[in-house]
């Protein structure tokens, strides 16, 4: 994955806020990269641009040699669904859906009604397995509101992984958690990276958290540089 | 796949969905009730009208009537078939009967004490009863003891109820005449028991004075020639159609024809012309096994044949007699200055050369194509006299001696056969329009349901913004997100339709019970039969109407949700996720 000269400018009334001013970053398959930076430095913005959730003002994000922001809406939806798995700081689960259905959501999005009914068992079994691995095997039928923050974040990770994405994009996955549940989540990410070779790009403001990654880059003044210290 | 799944989850877990469902339900129920009542009303009018007029009506739509409807005798004393005979020869026809319709005044017996305008129908009662539901509307002459068909000169025996000759007490005439009145002519309102005291009336004892004025062949009413005659009331008629029950007056056909001077002249006038007897209508009953349309077509064939024969006779008549005859003919004979139009028919008759006779229809391009002549001739826009001259020139080589006669018939005039519906088209289309307007109004009210769905969906989309962001972040497309809300709205429409359909059809099924209960509760009569055509509220349920209304409701609900759903589909994922 190659980020080149990426810029994002927000327009607030008459003032232009340049959040990103030419970010370059390259992420290799199987890498675990951490992006650190002060609050408001534009970390989330960068991650959103990499995961196709937002459009850049300038620059490009290449994935498998293609400039993904120039693809058709259809192709972009497909990449969001298959190539990228997103874990948000605030979990973002659907409150009306049971845990297991939340995890299955990306799989549902990508299947036709017919396809869904023919693969339902297999997909469900996979979802149950990954939830069990994350220690939530006994809570499948619960709704997100009945879970703790750490549990919800694990559900969000299971959801991000259900379609076996090439890149996992995690935005402050531990931001709202205490130290214990936070490190549990980070262990999960590290294990995934080590055992399955899962590419992970993680955003955090906490250097201790960033230590789990192979490589840390820092976002400052709208540009990336190798982390100091 | 996720669209339906999410929609179902939302539908089950969001309470707010109940509000538009209730709104759709009420609108559907209201639409259904209005459609059912108006439709029931129309159906009742139709079936009542059919029972009153017979299946097929032949008339020239004038009050002066038309001649040669029945057998007639020419100046040489020879008898010829009239229209009724032509019609009865058709296998599709069970019975045909002449009717004269006019307006008149009656004076009721002194104790009732007032004069009233009535719609006078001259009928041949036994035939009329075979063609219409006349007998069913009668009281005495429809009782089980009454053997046979209705009659004007018979009354029930006070003991046995069997028909005996009409003999009013103190009547001086040798042959007293009977008459039948609509119930509401005698009793405009129902009594406390909700009925009419029909049994109180002793048939054949109450004298009634009827006054009618002749309508001349030219179509003018002749008040100088008005006649007043005494009748005895032999029965009352109750059709349950308000307008008819308060206006109907049935009298013997021959008598009315005589009063209106519509009978045949006894001897020829100085031009040798015998004016024929006239009727205003011939009513026809379909034979079993045939449809009314088949019967109408058969009657139309008979009418055409009869007109053609009449036409042939007309050309043989001397000019002076022909001038008079045209008043009585089943078609309109145009004068020489008549301007020929497309759609007219020019009839050519060659005395002594029948093989040349032909009927030329003026085509849409205004031309005719005469037989035995080479080219088409343009005639539309030319006066009849000029067309005649053109034809005379062309026919000279083939027609030897005597010349020829021509006449233009306008096909839109004259005697025509119509099914009962067409004959009362104006009336039915008025009711149809009323129904349409009522449905339209209800439809406009239903627009508020669309507005409600719209408002609720604006709220729902705002409330679900974060969910929209989530679905989009995992690859949901704009169309997919839009579909979630549209399916949701569609299901709201569907559930509302099912509930509203159930509510509405229950209401329709028990409409009279509900009316009575409400009337009782409010101490007033809600359904005043005198204000409407019928005595009960007509209502019936139709699946096709239900499906149309339901389809409309589903579409309307989706329409209401369209804009919010479109907005939801177009949201960018980050903006949606960021939304607080
Ligand atoms: N939609 C938007 N409109 C205007 N400004 C925005 C928008 N999104 C983000 N910003 C601004 O861009 C800047 C970067 O935001 P971003 O969320 O990327 O920061 P961050 O590094 O993730 O911060 P934090 O660590 O607090 O999550 C902030 O100043 C924010 O106010
Ligand atoms: Mg952030």
Tab-separated table of C-alpha atoms and ligand atoms in Angstrom, chain A residues 10-12 17 19 37-46 48 54 89 171-172 203 205 219, chain B residues 575 578, ligand 1:
chain	number	residue	atom	x	y	z
A	10	UNK	CA	-11.248	21.069	5.393
A	11	UNK	CA	-13.128	24.204	4.663
A	12	UNK	CA	-14.605	25.793	7.737
A	17	UNK	CA	-7.709	24.039	7.456
A	19	UNK	CA	-4.908	18.846	8.036
A	37	UNK	CA	0.617	12.001	16.621
A	38	UNK	CA	-0.948	14.574	18.849
A	39	UNK	CA	-4.666	14.862	19.146
A	40	UNK	CA	-6.023	16.719	16.151
A	41	UNK	CA	-2.925	16.082	14.068
A	42	UNK	CA	-4.989	14.286	11.414
A	43	UNK	CA	-4.312	10.615	12.199
A	44	UNK	CA	-7.914	9.575	11.831
A	45	UNK	CA	-8.197	11.604	8.681
A	46	UNK	CA	-5.251	9.756	7.163
A	48	UNK	CA	-10.027	7.239	6.655
A	54	UNK	CA	-13.183	9.880	2.750
A	89	UNK	CA	-12.182	4.164	18.243
A	171	UNK	CA	-8.149	3.839	14.737
A	172	UNK	CA	-7.180	4.068	18.422
A	203	UNK	CA	-3.413	4.862	14.800
A	205	UNK	CA	-1.430	8.796	20.376
A	219	UNK	CA	2.252	12.646	11.993
B	575	UNK	CA	-19.583	12.364	7.792
B	578	UNK	CA	-18.825	11.598	12.786
C	1	LIG	N1	-15.358	17.004	8.715
C	1	LIG	C1	-14.497	17.877	9.228
C	1	LIG	N2	-14.698	19.180	9.055
C	1	LIG	C2	-13.824	20.082	9.544
C	1	LIG	N3	-12.745	19.775	10.227
C	1	LIG	C3	-12.478	18.476	10.436
C	1	LIG	C4	-13.346	17.468	9.948
C	1	LIG	N4	-12.816	16.289	10.305
C	1	LIG	C5	-11.686	16.564	11.018
C	1	LIG	N5	-11.487	17.862	11.064
C	1	LIG	C6	-10.371	18.521	11.696
C	1	LIG	O1	-9.186	17.936	11.225
C	1	LIG	C7	-8.269	17.837	12.251
C	1	LIG	C8	-7.750	16.401	12.327
C	1	LIG	O2	-8.747	15.557	12.816
C	1	LIG	P1	-8.529	14.026	13.113
C	1	LIG	O3	-9.786	13.467	13.633
C	1	LIG	O4	-7.935	13.414	11.912
C	1	LIG	O5	-7.440	14.133	14.263
C	1	LIG	P2	-6.812	12.958	15.096
C	1	LIG	O6	-5.390	13.064	14.898
C	1	LIG	O7	-7.470	11.695	14.798
C	1	LIG	O8	-7.157	13.403	16.588
C	1	LIG	P3	-7.540	12.507	17.859
C	1	LIG	O9	-6.294	11.939	18.347
C	1	LIG	O10	-8.132	13.460	18.820
C	1	LIG	O11	-8.517	11.474	17.390
C	1	LIG	C9	-8.926	18.297	13.506
C	1	LIG	O12	-8.476	19.616	13.790
C	1	LIG	C10	-10.377	18.306	13.183
C	1	LIG	O13	-11.001	19.384	13.828
